[in-house]
Coordinates of C-alpha atoms in Angstrom, one line a residue:
X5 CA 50.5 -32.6 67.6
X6 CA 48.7 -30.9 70.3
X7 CA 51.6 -29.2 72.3
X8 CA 48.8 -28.2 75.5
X9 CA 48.3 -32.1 75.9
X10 CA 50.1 -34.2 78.0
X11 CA 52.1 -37.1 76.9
X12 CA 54.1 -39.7 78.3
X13 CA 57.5 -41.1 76.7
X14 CA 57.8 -44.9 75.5
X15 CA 59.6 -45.8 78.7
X16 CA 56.2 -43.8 80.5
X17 CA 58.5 -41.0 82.2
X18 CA 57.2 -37.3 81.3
X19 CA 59.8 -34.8 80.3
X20 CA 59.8 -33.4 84.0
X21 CA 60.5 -37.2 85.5
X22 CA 63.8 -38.0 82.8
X23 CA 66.9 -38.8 84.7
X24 CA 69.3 -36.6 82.4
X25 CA 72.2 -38.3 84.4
X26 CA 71.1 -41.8 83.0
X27 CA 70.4 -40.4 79.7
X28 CA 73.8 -38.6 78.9
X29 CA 75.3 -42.0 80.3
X30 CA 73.2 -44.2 78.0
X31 CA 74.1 -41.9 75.1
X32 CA 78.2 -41.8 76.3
X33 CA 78.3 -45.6 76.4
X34 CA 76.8 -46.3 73.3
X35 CA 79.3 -43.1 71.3
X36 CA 82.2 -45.0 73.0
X37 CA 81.2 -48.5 71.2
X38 CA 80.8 -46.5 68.3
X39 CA 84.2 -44.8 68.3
X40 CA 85.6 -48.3 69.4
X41 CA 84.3 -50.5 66.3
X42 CA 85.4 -47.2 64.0
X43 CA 88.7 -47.6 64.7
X44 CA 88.6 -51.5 64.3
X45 CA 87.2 -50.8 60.8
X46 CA 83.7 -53.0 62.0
X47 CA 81.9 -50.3 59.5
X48 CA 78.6 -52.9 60.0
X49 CA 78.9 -52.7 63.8
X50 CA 79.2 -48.9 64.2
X51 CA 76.3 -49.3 61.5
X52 CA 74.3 -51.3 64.1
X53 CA 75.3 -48.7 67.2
X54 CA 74.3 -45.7 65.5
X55 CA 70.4 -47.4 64.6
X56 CA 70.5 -48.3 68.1
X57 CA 71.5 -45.1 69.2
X58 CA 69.0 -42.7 66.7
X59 CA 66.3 -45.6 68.0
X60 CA 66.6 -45.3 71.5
X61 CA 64.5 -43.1 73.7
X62 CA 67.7 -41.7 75.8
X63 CA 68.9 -40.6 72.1
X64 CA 65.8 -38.7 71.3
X65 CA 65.0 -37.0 74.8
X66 CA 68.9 -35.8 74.5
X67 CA 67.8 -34.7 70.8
X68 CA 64.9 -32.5 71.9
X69 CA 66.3 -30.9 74.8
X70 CA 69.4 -29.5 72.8
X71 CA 67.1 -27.6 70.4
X72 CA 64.7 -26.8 73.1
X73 CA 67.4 -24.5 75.1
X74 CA 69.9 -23.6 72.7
X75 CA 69.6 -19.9 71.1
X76 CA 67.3 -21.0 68.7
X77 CA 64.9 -23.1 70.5
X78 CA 61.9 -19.6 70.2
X79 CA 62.9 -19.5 66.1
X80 CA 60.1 -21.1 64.3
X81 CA 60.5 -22.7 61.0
X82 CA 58.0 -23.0 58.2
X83 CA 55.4 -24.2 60.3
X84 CA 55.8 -21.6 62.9
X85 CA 55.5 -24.3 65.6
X86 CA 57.6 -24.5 69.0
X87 CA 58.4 -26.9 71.5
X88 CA 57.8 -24.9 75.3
X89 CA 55.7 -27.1 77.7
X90 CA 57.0 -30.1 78.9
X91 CA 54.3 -31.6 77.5
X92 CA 54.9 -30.7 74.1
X93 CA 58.9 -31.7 74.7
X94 CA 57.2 -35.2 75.7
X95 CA 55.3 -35.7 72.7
X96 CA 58.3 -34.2 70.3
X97 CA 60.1 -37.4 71.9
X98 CA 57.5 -39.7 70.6
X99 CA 57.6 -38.1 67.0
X100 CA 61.2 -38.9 66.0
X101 CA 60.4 -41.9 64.2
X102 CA 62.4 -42.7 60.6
X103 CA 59.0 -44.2 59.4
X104 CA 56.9 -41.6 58.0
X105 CA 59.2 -39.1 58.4
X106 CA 59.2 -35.8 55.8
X107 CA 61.3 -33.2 56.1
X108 CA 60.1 -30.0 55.6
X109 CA 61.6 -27.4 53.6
X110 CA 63.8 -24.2 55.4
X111 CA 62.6 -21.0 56.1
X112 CA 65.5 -19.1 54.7
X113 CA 66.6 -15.4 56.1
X114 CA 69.4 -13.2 55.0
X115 CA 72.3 -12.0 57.1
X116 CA 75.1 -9.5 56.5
X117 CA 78.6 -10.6 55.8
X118 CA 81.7 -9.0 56.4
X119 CA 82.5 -7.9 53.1
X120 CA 78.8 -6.4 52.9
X121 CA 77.3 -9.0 51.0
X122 CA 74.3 -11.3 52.3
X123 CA 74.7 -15.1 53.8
X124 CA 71.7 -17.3 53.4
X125 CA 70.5 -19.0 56.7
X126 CA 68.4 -21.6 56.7
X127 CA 66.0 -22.7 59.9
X128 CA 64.4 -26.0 59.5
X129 CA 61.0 -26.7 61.6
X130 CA 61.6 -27.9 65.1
X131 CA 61.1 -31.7 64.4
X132 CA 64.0 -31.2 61.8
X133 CA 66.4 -30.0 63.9
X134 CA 65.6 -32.7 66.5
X135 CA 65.9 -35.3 64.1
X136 CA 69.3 -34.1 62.9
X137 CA 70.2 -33.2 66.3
X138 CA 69.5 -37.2 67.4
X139 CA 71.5 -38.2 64.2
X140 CA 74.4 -35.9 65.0
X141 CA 74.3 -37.9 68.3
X142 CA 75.3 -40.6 66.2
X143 CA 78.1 -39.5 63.4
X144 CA 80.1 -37.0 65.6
X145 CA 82.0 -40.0 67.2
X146 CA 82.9 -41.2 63.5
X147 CA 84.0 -38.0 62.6
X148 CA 85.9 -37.3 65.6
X149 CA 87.4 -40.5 64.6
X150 CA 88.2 -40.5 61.6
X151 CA 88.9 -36.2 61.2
X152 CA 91.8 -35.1 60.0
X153 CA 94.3 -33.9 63.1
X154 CA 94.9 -30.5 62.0
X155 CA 91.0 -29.4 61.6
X156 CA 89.8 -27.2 64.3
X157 CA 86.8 -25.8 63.3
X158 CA 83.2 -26.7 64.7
X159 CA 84.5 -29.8 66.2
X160 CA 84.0 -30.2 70.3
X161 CA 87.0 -29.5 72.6
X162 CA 88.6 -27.4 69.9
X163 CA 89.1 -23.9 68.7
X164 CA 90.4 -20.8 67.0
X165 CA 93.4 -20.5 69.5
X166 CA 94.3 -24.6 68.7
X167 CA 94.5 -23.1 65.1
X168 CA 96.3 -20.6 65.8
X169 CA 99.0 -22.3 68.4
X170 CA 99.2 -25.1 65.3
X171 CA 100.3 -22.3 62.2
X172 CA 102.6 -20.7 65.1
X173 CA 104.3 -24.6 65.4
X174 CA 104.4 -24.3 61.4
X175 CA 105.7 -21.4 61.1
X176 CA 107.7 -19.9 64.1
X177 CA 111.0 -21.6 63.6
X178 CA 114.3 -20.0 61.7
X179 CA 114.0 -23.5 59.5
X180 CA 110.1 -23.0 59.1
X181 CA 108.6 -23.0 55.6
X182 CA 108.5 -19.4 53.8
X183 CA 105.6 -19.5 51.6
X184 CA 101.9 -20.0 52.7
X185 CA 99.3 -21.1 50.4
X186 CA 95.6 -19.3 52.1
X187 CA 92.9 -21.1 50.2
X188 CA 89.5 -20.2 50.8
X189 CA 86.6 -22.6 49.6
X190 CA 83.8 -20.9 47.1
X191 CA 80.3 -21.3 48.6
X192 CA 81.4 -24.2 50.5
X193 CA 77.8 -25.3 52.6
X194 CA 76.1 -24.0 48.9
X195 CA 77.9 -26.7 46.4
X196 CA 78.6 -29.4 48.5
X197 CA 77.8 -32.3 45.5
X198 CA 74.7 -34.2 46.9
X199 CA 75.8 -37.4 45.4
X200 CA 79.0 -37.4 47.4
X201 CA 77.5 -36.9 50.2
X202 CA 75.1 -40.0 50.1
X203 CA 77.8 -41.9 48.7
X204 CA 80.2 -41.2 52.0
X205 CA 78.6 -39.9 54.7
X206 CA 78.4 -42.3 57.7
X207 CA 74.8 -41.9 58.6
X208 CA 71.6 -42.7 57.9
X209 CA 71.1 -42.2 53.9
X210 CA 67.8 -42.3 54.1
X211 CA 67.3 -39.3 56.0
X212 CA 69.9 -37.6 54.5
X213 CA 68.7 -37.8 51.4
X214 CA 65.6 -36.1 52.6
X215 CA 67.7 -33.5 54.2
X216 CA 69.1 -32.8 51.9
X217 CA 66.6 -32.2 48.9
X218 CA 64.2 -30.4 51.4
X219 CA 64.2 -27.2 49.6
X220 CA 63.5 -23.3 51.1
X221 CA 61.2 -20.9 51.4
X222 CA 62.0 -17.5 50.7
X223 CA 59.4 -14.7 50.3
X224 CA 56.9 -17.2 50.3
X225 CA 58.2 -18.9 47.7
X226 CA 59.3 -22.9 47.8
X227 CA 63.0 -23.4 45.5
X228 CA 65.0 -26.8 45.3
X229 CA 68.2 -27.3 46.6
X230 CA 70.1 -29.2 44.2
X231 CA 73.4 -29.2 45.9
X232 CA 75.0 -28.0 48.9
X233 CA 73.8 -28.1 53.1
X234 CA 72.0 -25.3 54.3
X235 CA 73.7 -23.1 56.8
X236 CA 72.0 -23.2 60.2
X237 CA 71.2 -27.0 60.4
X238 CA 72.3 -28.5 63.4
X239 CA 74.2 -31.2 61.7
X240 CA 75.3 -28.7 58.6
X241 CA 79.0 -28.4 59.9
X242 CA 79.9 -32.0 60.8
X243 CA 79.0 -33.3 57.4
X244 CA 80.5 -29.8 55.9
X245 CA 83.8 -31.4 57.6
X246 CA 83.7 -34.5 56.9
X247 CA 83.2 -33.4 52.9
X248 CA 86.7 -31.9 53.6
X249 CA 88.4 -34.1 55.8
X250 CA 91.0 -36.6 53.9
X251 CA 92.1 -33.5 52.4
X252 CA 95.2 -33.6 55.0
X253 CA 95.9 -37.3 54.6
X254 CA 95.5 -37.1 50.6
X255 CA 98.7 -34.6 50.8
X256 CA 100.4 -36.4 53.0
X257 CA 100.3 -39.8 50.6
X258 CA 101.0 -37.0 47.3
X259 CA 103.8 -35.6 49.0
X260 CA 105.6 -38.5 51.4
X261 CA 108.9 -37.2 52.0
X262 CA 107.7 -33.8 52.3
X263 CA 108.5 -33.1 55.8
X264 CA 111.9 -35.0 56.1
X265 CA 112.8 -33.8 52.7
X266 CA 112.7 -29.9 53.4
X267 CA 109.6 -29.2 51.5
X268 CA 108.2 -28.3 54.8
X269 CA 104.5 -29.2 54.7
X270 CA 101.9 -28.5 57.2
X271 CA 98.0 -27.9 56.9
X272 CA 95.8 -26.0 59.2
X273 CA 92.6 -26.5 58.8
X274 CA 89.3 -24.4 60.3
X275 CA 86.1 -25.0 58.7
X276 CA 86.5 -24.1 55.5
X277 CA 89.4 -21.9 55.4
X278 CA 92.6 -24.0 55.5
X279 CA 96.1 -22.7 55.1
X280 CA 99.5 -25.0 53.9
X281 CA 102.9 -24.3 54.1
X282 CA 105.6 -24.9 51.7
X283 CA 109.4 -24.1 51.1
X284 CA 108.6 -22.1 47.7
X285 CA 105.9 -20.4 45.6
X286 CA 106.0 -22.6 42.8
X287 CA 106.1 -26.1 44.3
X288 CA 103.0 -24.6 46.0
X289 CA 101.4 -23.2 43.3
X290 CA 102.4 -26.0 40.3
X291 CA 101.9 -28.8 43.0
X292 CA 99.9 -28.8 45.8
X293 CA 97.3 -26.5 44.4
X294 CA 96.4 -28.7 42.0
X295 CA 96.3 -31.6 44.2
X296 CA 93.9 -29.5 46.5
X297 CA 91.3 -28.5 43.1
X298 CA 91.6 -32.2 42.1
X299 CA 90.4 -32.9 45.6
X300 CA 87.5 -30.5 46.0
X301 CA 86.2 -31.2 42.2
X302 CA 85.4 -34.8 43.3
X303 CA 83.1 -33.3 45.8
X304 CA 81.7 -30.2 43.8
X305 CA 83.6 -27.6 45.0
X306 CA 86.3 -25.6 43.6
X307 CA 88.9 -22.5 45.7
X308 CA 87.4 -19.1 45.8
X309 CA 89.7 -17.7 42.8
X310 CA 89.7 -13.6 44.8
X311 CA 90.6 -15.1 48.5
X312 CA 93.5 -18.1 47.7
X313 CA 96.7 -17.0 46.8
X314 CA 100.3 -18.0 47.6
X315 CA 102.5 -15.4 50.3
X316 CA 105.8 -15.1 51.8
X317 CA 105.3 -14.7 56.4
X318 CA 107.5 -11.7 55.8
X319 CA 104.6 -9.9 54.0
X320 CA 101.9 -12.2 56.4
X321 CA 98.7 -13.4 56.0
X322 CA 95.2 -12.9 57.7
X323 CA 93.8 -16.1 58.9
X324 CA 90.8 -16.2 62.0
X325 CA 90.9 -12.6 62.7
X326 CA 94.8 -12.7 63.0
X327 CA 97.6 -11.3 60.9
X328 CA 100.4 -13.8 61.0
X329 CA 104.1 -12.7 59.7
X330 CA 107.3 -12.8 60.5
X331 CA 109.7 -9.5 61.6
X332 CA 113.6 -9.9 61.0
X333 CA 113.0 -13.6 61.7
X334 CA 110.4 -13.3 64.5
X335 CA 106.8 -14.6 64.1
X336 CA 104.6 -12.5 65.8
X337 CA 100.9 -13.2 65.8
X338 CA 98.6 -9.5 66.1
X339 CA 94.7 -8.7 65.8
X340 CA 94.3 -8.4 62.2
X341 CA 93.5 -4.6 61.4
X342 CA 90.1 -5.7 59.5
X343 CA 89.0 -7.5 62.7
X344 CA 89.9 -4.8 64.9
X345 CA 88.2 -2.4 62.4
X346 CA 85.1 -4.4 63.2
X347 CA 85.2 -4.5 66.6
X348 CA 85.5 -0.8 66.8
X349 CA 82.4 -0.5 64.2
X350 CA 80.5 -2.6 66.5
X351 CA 80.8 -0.4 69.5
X352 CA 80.7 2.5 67.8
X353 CA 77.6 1.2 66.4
X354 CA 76.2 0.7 70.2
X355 CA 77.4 3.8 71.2
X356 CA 75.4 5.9 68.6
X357 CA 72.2 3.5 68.8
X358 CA 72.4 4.6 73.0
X359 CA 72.6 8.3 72.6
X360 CA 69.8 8.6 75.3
X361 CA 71.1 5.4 77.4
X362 CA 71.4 5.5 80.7
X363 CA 75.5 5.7 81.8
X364 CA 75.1 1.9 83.4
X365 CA 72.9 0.7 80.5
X366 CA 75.6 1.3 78.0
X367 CA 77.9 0.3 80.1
X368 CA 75.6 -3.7 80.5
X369 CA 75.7 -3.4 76.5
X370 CA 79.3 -2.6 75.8
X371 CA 81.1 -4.9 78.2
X372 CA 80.3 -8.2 77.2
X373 CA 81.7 -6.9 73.7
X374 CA 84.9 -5.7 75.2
X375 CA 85.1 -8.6 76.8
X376 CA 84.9 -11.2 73.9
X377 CA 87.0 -9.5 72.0
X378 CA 90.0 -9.6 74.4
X379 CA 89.7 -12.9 75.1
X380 CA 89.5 -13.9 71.8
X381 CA 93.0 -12.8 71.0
X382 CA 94.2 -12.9 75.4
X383 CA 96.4 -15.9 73.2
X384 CA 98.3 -13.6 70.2
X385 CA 100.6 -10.1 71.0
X386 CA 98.0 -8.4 71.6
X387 CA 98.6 -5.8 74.3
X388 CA 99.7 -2.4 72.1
X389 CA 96.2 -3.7 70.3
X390 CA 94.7 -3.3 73.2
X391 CA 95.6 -0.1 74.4
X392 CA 95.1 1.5 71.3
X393 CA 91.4 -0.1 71.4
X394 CA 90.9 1.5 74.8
X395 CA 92.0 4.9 73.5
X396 CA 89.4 4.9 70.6
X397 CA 86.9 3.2 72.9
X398 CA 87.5 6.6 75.2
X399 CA 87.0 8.9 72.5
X400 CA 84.0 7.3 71.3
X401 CA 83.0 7.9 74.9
X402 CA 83.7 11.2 75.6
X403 CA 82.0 12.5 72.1
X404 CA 79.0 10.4 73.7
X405 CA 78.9 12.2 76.7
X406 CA 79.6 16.0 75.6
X407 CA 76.9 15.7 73.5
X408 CA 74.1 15.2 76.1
X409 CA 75.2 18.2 78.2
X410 CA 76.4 20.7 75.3
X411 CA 75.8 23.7 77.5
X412 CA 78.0 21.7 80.4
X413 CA 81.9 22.6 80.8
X414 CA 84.4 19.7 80.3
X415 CA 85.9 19.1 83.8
X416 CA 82.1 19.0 84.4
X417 CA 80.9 16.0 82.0
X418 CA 84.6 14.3 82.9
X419 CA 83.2 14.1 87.2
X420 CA 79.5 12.8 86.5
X421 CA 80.8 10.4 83.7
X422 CA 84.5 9.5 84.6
X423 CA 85.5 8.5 88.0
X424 CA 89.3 8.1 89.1
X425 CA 89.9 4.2 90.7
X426 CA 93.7 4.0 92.0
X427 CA 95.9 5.9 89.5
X428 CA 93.5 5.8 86.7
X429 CA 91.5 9.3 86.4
X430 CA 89.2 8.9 83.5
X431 CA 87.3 5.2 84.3
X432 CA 84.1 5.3 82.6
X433 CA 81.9 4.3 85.3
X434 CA 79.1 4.8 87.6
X435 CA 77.4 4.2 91.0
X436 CA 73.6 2.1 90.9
X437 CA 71.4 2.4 93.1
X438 CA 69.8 -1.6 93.9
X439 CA 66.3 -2.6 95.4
X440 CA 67.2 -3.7 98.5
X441 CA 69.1 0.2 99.1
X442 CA 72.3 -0.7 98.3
X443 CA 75.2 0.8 95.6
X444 CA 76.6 -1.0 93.2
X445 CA 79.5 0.1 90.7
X446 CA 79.9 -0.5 87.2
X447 CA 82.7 -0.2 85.5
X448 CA 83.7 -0.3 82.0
X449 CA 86.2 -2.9 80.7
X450 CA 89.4 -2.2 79.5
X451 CA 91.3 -4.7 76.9
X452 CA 94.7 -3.5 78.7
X453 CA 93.5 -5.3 81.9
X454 CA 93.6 -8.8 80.0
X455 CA 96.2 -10.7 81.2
X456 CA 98.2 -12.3 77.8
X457 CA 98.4 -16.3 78.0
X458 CA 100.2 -18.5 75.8
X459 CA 97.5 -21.4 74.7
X460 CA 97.8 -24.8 75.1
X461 CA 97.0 -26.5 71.8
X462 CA 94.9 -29.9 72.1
X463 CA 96.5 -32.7 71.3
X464 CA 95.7 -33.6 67.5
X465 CA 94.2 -37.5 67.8
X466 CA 92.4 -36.1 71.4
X467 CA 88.9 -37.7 71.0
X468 CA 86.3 -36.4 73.5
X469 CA 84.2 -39.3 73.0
X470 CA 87.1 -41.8 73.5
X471 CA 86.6 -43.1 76.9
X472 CA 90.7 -43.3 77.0
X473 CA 91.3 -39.7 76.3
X474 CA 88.9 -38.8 79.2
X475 CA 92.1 -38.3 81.7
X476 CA 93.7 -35.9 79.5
X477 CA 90.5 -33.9 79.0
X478 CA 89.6 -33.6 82.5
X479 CA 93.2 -32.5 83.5
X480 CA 93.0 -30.1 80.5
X481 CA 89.8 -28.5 81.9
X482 CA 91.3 -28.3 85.6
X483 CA 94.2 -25.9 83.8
X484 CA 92.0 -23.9 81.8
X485 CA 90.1 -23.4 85.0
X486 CA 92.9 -22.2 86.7
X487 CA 93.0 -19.1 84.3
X488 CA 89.6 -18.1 85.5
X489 CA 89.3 -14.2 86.8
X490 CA 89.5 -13.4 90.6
X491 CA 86.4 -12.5 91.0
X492 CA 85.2 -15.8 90.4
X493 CA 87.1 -17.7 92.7
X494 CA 84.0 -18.4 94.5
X495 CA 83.1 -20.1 91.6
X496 CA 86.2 -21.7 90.9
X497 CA 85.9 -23.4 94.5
X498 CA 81.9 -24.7 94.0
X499 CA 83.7 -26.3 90.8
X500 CA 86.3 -28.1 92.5
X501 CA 83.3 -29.5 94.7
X502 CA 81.3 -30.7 92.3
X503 CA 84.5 -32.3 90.5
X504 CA 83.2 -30.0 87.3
X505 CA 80.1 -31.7 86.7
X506 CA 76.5 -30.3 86.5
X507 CA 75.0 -32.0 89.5
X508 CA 71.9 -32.6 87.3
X509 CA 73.4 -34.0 84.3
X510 CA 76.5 -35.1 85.6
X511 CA 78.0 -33.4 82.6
X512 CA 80.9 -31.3 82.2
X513 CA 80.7 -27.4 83.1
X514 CA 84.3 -26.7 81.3
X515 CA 85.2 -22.9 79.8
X516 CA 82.7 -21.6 77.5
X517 CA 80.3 -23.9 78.7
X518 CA 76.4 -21.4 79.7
X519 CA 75.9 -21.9 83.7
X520 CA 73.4 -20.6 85.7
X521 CA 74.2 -20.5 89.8
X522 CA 71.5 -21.9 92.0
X523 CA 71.5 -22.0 95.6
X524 CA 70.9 -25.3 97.8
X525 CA 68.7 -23.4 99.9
X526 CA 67.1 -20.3 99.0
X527 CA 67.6 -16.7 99.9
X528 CA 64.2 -16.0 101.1
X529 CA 64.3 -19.5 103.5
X530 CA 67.2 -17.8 104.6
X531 CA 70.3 -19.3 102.7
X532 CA 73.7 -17.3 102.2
X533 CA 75.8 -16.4 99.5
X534 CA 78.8 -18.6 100.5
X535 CA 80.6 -21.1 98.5
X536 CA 79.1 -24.4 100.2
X537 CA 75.3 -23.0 99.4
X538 CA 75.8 -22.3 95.6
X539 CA 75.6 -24.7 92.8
X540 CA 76.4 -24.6 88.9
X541 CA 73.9 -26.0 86.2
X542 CA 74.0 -26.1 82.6
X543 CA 71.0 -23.8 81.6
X544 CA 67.7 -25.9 81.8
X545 CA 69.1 -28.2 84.5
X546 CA 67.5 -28.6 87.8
X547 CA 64.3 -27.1 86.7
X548 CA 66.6 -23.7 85.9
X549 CA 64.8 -21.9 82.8
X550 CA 66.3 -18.9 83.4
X551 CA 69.7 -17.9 81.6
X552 CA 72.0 -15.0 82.3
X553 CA 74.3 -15.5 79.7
X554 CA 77.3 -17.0 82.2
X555 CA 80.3 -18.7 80.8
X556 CA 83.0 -19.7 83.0

């Protein structure tokens, strides 16, 4: 495929002339008929919707344009092609057909873990991705469906802090189970039995199948893959999921009476780490561990023998970056030291890589960390964290800067580095000059200035692709932007104007969603800066290539 010629799509529209709005529509209406004949148990009707669906031309343009502006979309596979000209995009459209389709093994990459060891990532070729990416279209609304309610991870509209808000329901109470049972799957995405998979996936088995036995390259050299999905497939974590889902529904028809009968049962679930609660170590150990191996084994996987273990929330556990445990009676949720450790690695590692920086240059780098990081855990008691964060962050800082002016007096590195705003003296911070002749100030973050809010955890059957839950979901967006900062009230206002949607798409633009700003008419015809001249896109939107990294 030529991606320098010009194509047109089957309905003769070129990628520039697609109405996004009518395509995200098209693709809504038919995940809703899926979702409906799902719950009805019609298992050959939602059959028939998702070959309608992964056949029709809405479903593939939607296919290409996620993995032609998501993070990956310049990452080549084996064949080192990508998709940039609209042309290209057009004729990418065209090729997603099941007949004659191959897919082509992974390029496979290494990246560090944690615990210092390596994680294989695998990047299939473009085509791949969009062909999983239009099939995903189709078996996210059955697993949505059909998920377990407690599992939180990689599934749209949910999150760490729902996981977190859910073991802090488990466990907070005086009446509240004692013992915790933290499993941890072995080499979940690597062992994943192939035959189960085929056997009870939803989807096309066809095209799993080749999916699945596409094999990797690795130092130029092709290897099978026997079991397992490879990490870094679009469609990887759904069907990772949906391997493990059942898991909650299987104890709950083991153990019936567990809840009224004080055994005091609850499962959190996140990807692959899960957590359950019990009244005592042995009915834990002797019975529901078991249960869990027998349930794994049937789909090739067994609990990582070093990470699962049974523990009383007085000593706590680490789960999601959090430490989790109980004082005189109190559950109090913390940053885990380990994760804190590694977020002060991190910028300690940016500090040292930037000896030579310029003062607002480091300052660009480390914020967005600082930033993440607090919000991450705004939800948990995290505010001594905090402070203590900012006091190592400082040191860091000061070593940074007496060491480009050794021959320079302290007071003297403290006024060209730290400025004093209000009652704070040492504010890491500094004055820009702009293009236009201006100053602008940048500041450095602080953790302490994040405000601590108490999350609101979804509601556990809350289906995103359920045209009945879409009242709950819009009201649950209007909350969450409420919590926005106060410098973006501006924002916040252009929101409430265009009712949340993208004006392109007509899709939401909810927290954590990438926006780019965009102004109705333009600076240099002489447009303002004020609310009623700004717009938000999704990146890619409205001719918008361009992406700052925004997030509401």
């Amino acid at each position: 495929m030529d991606a320098a010629t010009p194509a047109c799509a089957p309905s003769g529209v070129a990628w520039d002339g697609i109405s996004w709005a009518d395509v995200q529509r098209q693709v809504r209406r038919l995940q809703a008929r899926i979702v409906k004949w799902t719950q009805a148990g019609r298992h050959n009707k939602v059959k028939a919707l998702q070959w309608l669906l992964t056949h029709s031309f809405s479903g593939k343009a939607l296919a290409v344009k996620r993995v032609t502006e998501n993070k990956g979309k310049n990452t080549p596979g084996v064949d080192k092609v990508i998709w940039k000209t609209p042309g290209a995009k057009t004729n990418a459209i065209a090729s997603l057909k099941r007949r004659g389709y191959s897919a082509l093994p992974l390029r496979r990459v290494m990246i560090p873990k944690k615990n210092g060891k390596m994680r294989p990532l695998g990047i299939p070729v473009m085509r791949c991705r969009a062909m999983q990416a239009l099939h995903l279209l189709a078996l996210e609304p059955v697993a949505e469906t059909t998920a377990d309610p407690n599992s939180y991870g990689f599934r749209p509209e949910r999150s760490t802090a729902d996981a977190g808000e859910q073991c802090f329901i488990a466990l907070a109470r005086k009446t509240s189970a004692q013992w915790v049972l933290e499993a941890d799957i072995k080499a979940c995405y690597d062992e994943i039995s192939h035959p189960w998979m085929v056997a009870n996936i939803p989807t096309d088995k066809v095209i799993l199948q080749k999916w699945l036995k596409a094999g990797y390259v690795y130092q130029d050299e092709l290897f099978p893959t026997d079991a397992g999905v490879p990490q870094g497939g679009i469609i990887s974590p759904v069907v990772a999921n949906m391997t493990l889902d059942g898991l909650e529904a299987m104890l709950a028809e083991k153990f019936p009476k567990a809840k009224r009968t004080g055994l005091k049962m609850h499962m959190v679930r996140y990807a692959d780490d899960f957590i359950i609660t019990g009244h005592s170590k042995e009915w834990l150990e002797h019975e529901v561990k078991p249960a869990v191996v027998a349930f794994l084994a049937e789909r090739g996987l067994v609990l990582s023998p070093e990470k699962t273990k049974v523990t009383h929330i007085d000593e706590g556990f680490d789960f999601l970056g959090w430490n989790i445990r109980k004082y005189n009676g109190k559950l109090l949720m913390k940053p885990s030291k380990a994760n804190v450790k590694a977020h002060l690695d991190k910028i300690r590692e940016v500090i040292k890589g930037n000896k030579t920086a310029k003062q607002a240059n480091l300052i660009r780098l480390l914020n967005p960390i600082l930033r993440g990081w607090a919000n991450y855990h705004r939800h948990v008691v995290a505010k001594e964290t905090f402070a203590r964060v900012d006091t190592y962050v400082w040191s860091m800082l000061w070593q940074w800067a007496v060491r480009r002016h050794p021959e320079k007096g302290a007071r003297w590195v403290k006024d060209k580095y730290f400025k004093t705003q209000g009652t704070r003296n040492w504010v890491f911070a500094t004055t820009e000059k702009q293009e236009d002749g201006g100053k602008k100030e940048l500041v450095l973050l602080k953790a302490a200035d994040t405000p601590i809010q108490r999350h609101v955890k979804i509601k556990a059957g809350a289906n995103p692709h359920d045209p009945q839950w879409e009242p709950y979901f819009e009201t649950r967006w209007g909350k969450r932007m409420m919590n926005l900062p106060r410098g973006r009230a501006k924002l916040y206002r252009v929101w409430l104007r265009q009712d949340g949607l993208c004006p392109t798409c007509q899709e939401p633009i909810a927290i954590g969603t990438p926006w780019v700003t965009r102004f109705i008419v333009k600076r240099t015809d002489g447009g303002s800066i004020a609310a009623g001249n700004i717009q938000l896109h999704h990146p890619g939107c409205h001719g918008i290539q361009k992406y700052a990294g925004n997030k509401l």
